[in-house]
Short mmCIF file of C-alpha atoms in Angstrom, two decimals:
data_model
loop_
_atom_site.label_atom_id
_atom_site.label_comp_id
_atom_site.label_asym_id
_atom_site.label_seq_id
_atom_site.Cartn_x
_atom_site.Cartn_y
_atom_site.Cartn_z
CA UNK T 43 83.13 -11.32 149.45
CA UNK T 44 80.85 -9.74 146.90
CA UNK T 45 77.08 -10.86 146.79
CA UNK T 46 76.26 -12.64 143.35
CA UNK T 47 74.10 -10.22 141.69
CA UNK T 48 73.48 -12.84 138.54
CA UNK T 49 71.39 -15.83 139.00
CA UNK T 50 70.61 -19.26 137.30
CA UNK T 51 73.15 -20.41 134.19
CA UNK T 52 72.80 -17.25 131.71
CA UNK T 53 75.97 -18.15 129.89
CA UNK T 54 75.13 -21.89 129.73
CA UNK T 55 76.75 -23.04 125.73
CA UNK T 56 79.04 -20.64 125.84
CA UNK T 57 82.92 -21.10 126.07
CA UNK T 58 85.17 -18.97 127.86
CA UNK T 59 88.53 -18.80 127.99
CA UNK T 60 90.80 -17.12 130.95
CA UNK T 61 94.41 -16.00 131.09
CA UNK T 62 96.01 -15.25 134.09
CA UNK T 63 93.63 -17.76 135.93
CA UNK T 64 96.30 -19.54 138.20
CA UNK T 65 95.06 -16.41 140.58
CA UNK T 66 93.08 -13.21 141.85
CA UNK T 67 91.12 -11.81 139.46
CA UNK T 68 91.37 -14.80 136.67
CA UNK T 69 90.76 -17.68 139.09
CA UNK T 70 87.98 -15.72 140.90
CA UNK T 71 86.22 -15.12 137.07
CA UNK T 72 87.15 -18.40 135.76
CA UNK T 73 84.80 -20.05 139.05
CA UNK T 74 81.78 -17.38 138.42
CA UNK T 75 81.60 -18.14 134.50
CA UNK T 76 81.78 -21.88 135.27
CA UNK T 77 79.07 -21.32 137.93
CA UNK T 78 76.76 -19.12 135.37
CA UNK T 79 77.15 -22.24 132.90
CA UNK T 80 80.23 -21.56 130.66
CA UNK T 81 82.40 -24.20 129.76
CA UNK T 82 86.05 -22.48 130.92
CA UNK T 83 89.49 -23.28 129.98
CA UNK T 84 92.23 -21.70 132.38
CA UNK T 85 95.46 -20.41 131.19
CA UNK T 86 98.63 -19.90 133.27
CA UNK T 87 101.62 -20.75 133.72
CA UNK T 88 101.84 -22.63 137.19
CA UNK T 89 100.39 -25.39 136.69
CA UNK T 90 99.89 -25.88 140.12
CA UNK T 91 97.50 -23.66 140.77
CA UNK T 92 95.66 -24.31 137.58
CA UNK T 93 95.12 -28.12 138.51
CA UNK T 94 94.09 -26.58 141.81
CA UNK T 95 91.14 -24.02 140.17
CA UNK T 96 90.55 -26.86 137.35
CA UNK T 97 89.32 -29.31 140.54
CA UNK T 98 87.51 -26.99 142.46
CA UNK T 99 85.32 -25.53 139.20
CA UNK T 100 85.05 -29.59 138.21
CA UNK T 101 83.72 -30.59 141.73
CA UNK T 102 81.09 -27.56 141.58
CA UNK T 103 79.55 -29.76 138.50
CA UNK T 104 81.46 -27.34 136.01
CA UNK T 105 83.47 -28.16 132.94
CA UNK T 106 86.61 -27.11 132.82
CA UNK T 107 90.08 -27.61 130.88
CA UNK T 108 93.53 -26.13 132.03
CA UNK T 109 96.18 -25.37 129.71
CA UNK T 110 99.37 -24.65 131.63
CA UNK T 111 101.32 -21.95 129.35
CA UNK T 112 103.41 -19.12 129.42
CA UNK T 113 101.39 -16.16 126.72
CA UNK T 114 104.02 -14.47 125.98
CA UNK T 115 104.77 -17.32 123.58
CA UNK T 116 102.94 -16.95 120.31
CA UNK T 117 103.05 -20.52 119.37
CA UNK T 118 101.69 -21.57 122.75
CA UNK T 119 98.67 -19.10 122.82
CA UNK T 120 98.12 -20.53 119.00
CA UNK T 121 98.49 -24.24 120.46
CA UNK T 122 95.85 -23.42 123.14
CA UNK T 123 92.89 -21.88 121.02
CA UNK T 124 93.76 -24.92 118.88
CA UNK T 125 92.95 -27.13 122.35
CA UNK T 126 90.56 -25.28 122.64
CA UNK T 127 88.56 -26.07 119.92
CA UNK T 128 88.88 -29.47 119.91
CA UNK T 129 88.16 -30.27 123.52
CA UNK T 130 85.48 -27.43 124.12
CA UNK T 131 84.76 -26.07 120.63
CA UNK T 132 84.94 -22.45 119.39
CA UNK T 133 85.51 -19.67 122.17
CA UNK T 134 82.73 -17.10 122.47
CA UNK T 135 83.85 -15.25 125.47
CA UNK T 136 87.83 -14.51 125.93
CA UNK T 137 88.99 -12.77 129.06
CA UNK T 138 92.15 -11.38 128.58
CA UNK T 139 93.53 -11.22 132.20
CA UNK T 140 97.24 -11.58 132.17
CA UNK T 141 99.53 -9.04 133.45
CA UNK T 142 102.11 -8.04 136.03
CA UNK T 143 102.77 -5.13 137.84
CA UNK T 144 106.18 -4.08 139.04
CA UNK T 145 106.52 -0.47 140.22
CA UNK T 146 109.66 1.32 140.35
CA UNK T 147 111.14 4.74 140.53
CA UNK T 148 112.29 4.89 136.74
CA UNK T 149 115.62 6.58 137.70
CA UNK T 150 116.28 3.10 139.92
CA UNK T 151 116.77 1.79 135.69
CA UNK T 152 115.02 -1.53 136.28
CA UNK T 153 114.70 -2.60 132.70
CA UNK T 154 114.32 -6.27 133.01
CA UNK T 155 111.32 -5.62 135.28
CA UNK T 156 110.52 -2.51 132.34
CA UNK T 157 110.45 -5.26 129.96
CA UNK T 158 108.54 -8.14 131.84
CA UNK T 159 105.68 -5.46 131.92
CA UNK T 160 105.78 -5.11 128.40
CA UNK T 161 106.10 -8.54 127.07
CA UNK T 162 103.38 -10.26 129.36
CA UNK T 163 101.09 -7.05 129.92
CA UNK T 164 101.13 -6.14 126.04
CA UNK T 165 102.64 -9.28 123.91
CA UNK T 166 100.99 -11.59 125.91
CA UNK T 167 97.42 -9.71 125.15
CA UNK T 168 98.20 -9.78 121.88
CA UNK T 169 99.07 -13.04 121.64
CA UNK T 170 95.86 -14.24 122.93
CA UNK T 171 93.84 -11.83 120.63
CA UNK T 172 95.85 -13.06 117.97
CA UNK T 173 94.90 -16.77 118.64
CA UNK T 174 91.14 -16.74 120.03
CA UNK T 175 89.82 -13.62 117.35
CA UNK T 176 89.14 -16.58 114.76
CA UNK T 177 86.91 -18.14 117.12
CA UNK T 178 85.05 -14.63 118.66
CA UNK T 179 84.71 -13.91 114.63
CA UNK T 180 82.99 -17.52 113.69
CA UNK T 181 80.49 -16.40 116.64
CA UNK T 182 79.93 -13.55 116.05
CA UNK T 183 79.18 -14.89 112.38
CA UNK T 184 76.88 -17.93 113.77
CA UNK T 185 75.00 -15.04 115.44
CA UNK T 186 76.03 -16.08 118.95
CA UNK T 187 77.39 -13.66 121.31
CA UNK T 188 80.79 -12.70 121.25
CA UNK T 189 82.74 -11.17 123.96
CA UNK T 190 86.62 -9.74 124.38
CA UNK T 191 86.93 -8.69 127.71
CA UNK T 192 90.27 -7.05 128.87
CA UNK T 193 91.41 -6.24 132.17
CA UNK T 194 92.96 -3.23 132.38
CA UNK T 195 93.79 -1.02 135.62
CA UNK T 196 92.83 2.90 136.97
CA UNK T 197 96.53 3.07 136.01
CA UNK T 198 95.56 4.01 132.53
CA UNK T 199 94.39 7.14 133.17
CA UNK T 200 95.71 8.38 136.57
CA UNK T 201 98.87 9.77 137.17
CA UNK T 202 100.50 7.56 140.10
CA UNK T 203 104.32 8.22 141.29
CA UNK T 204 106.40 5.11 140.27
CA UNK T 205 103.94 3.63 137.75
CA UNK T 206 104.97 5.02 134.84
CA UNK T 207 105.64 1.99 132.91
CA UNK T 208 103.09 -0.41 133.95
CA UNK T 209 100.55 2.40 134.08
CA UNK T 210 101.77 3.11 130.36
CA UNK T 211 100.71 -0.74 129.79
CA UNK T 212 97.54 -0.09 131.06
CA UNK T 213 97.43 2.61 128.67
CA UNK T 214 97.89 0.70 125.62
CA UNK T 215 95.43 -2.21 126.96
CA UNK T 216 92.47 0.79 127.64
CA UNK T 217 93.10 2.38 123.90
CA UNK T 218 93.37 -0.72 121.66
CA UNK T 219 90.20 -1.84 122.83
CA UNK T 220 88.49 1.50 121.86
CA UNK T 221 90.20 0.83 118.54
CA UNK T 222 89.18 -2.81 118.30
CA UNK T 223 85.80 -1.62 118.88
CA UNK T 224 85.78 0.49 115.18
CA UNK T 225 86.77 -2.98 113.87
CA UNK T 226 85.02 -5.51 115.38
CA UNK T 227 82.02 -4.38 116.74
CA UNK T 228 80.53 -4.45 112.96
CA UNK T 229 81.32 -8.06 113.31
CA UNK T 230 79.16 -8.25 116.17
CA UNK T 231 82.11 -8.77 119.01
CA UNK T 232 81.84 -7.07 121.51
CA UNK T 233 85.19 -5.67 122.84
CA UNK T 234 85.28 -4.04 126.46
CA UNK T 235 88.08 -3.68 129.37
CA UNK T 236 87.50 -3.35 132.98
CA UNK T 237 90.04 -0.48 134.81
CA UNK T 238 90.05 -2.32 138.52
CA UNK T 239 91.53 0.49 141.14
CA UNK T 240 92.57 -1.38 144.25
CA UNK T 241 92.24 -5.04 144.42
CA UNK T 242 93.42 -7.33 147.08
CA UNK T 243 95.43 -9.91 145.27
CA UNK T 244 99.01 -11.24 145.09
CA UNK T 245 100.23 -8.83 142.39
CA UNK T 246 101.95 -6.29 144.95
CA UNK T 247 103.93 -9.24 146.21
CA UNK T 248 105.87 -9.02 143.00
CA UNK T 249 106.87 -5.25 143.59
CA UNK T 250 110.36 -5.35 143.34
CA UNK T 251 111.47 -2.38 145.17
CA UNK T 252 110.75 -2.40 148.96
CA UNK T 253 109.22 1.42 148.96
CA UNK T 254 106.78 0.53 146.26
CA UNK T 255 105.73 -2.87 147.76
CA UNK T 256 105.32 -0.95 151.10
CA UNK T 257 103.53 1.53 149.65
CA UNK T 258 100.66 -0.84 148.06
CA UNK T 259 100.38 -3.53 151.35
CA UNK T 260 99.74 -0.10 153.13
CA UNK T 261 96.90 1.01 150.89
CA UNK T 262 95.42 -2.61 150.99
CA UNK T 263 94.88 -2.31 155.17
CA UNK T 264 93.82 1.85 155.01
CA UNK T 265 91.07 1.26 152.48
CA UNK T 266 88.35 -1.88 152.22
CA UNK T 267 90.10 -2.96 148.78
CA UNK T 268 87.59 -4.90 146.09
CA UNK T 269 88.32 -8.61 146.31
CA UNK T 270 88.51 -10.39 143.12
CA UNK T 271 84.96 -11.47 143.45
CA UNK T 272 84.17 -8.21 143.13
CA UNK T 273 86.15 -7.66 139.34
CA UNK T 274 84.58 -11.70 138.45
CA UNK T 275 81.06 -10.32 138.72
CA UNK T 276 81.53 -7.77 136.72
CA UNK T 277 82.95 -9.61 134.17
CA UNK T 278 80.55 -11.88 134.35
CA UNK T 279 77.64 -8.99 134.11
CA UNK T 280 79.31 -7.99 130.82
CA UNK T 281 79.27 -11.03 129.32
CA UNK T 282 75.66 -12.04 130.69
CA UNK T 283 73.99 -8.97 128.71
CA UNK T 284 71.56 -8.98 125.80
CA UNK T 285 73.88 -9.35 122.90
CA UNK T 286 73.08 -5.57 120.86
CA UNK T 287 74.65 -4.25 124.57
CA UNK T 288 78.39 -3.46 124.72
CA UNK T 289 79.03 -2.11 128.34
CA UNK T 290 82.56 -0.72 127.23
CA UNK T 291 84.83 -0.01 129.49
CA UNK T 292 83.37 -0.01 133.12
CA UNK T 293 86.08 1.48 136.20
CA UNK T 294 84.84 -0.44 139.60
CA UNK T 295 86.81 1.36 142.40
CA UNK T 296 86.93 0.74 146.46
CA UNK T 297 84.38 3.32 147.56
CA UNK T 298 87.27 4.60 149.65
CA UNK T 299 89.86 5.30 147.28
CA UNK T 300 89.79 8.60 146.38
CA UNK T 301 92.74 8.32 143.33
#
């Protein structure tokens, strides 16, 4: 478990929305922003495990909402920041977590699992940018800090056997925010991503081809893998800073993984 390097309730007023919170890296950043102060409202789709983070961050004295949806729906992201609003108020601080990685030889032709990737790793983030950008711009506005924060992978840049399409994901995510940054940073949001390498977390469970899903439960017992904890902090470092700062995009990497 990482050691809490902030302190104290620095993001106390703010509201933060997660996606992919049911889990990992979104349930691990949805509890440290609720602990630093934030009022948090978790997006998933199992509702489940939402309910589950939603009562933990509640009995910690945090406030918390869960709004069980799939974000690959436009009209249900758009529903949410409405929700959002109305229980929490406007959204300062959006981490855009959701994703899915399933690695595959591309010759093995697994296009359904080619165009999961695509439709929760790239429609869903635009879905939720396309929803919550009214609120990070009436911040920004109000001259309150303002924070898009998108998790993005070492996939984006290295070249790793059997990744090619979530890795091209990746891609996309790590670009568009330099882009966004030419447009919104003027508006005083701050737009960053975070390129995790090896995390321990459920996502190689949902590796559909046996080598692949070998391949990543081996690296996760050769190395000491970052924990979730580890990605929440850093988030929550980002978001913490003096408003004129704009830590970009940040890599955080096992210290033993060499690619």
């Amino acid at each position: 478990m990482t050691a809490a390097l902030l302190t104290g309730t620095p993001l106390a007023g703010r509201v933060a929305v997660v996606s992919g919170a049911s889990s990992g890296i979104g349930a691990a950043t949805a509890l440290r922003l609720a602990e630093l102060g934030a009022k948090v409202a978790v997006l998933a789709r199992r509702k489940d495990k939402l309910d589950e983070l939603a009562a933990s961050i509640s009995a910690a004295g945090g406030t918390v909402i869960a709004i069980p949806i799939d974000v690959t729906g436009r009209e249900a992201v758009r529903d949410a920041a409405a929700e959002v609003a109305e229980r929490l108020g406007t959204a300062d601080l959006v981490v855009n977590n959701a994703g899915v990685q399933l690695i595959s030889p591309i010759t093995d032709l697994r296009q359904d699992d080619w165009q999961r990737q695509i439709d929760l790793n790239i429609t869903g983030v635009m879905n939720v940018i396309g929803a919550f950008l009214p609120h990070l711009t009436a911040a920004g506005e109000a001259g309150r800090p303002a924070d898009l924060i998108t998790t993005s992978s070492i996939a984006a840049t290295r070249v790793l056997e059997k990744f090619s399409v979530y890795s091209g994901t990746k891609a996309y995510i790590s670009h568009l925010t330099r882009l966004l940054r030419v447009e919104l940073g003027p508006k005083n949001i701050r737009v960053a991503t975070i390129e995790p390498g090896m995390v321990d977390t459920e996502l190689p469970s949902h590796v559909t081809d046996p080598d692949a899903s070998a391949l990543m439960e081996g690296l996760l017992t050769e190395i000491d893998p970052l924990q979730s904890a580890d990605v929440a902090e850093t988030v929550a470092f980002i978001a913490a800073s003096p408003r004129h700062v704009n830590l970009t995009e940040i890599t955080i990497l096992p210290t033993a993984q060499a690619v």
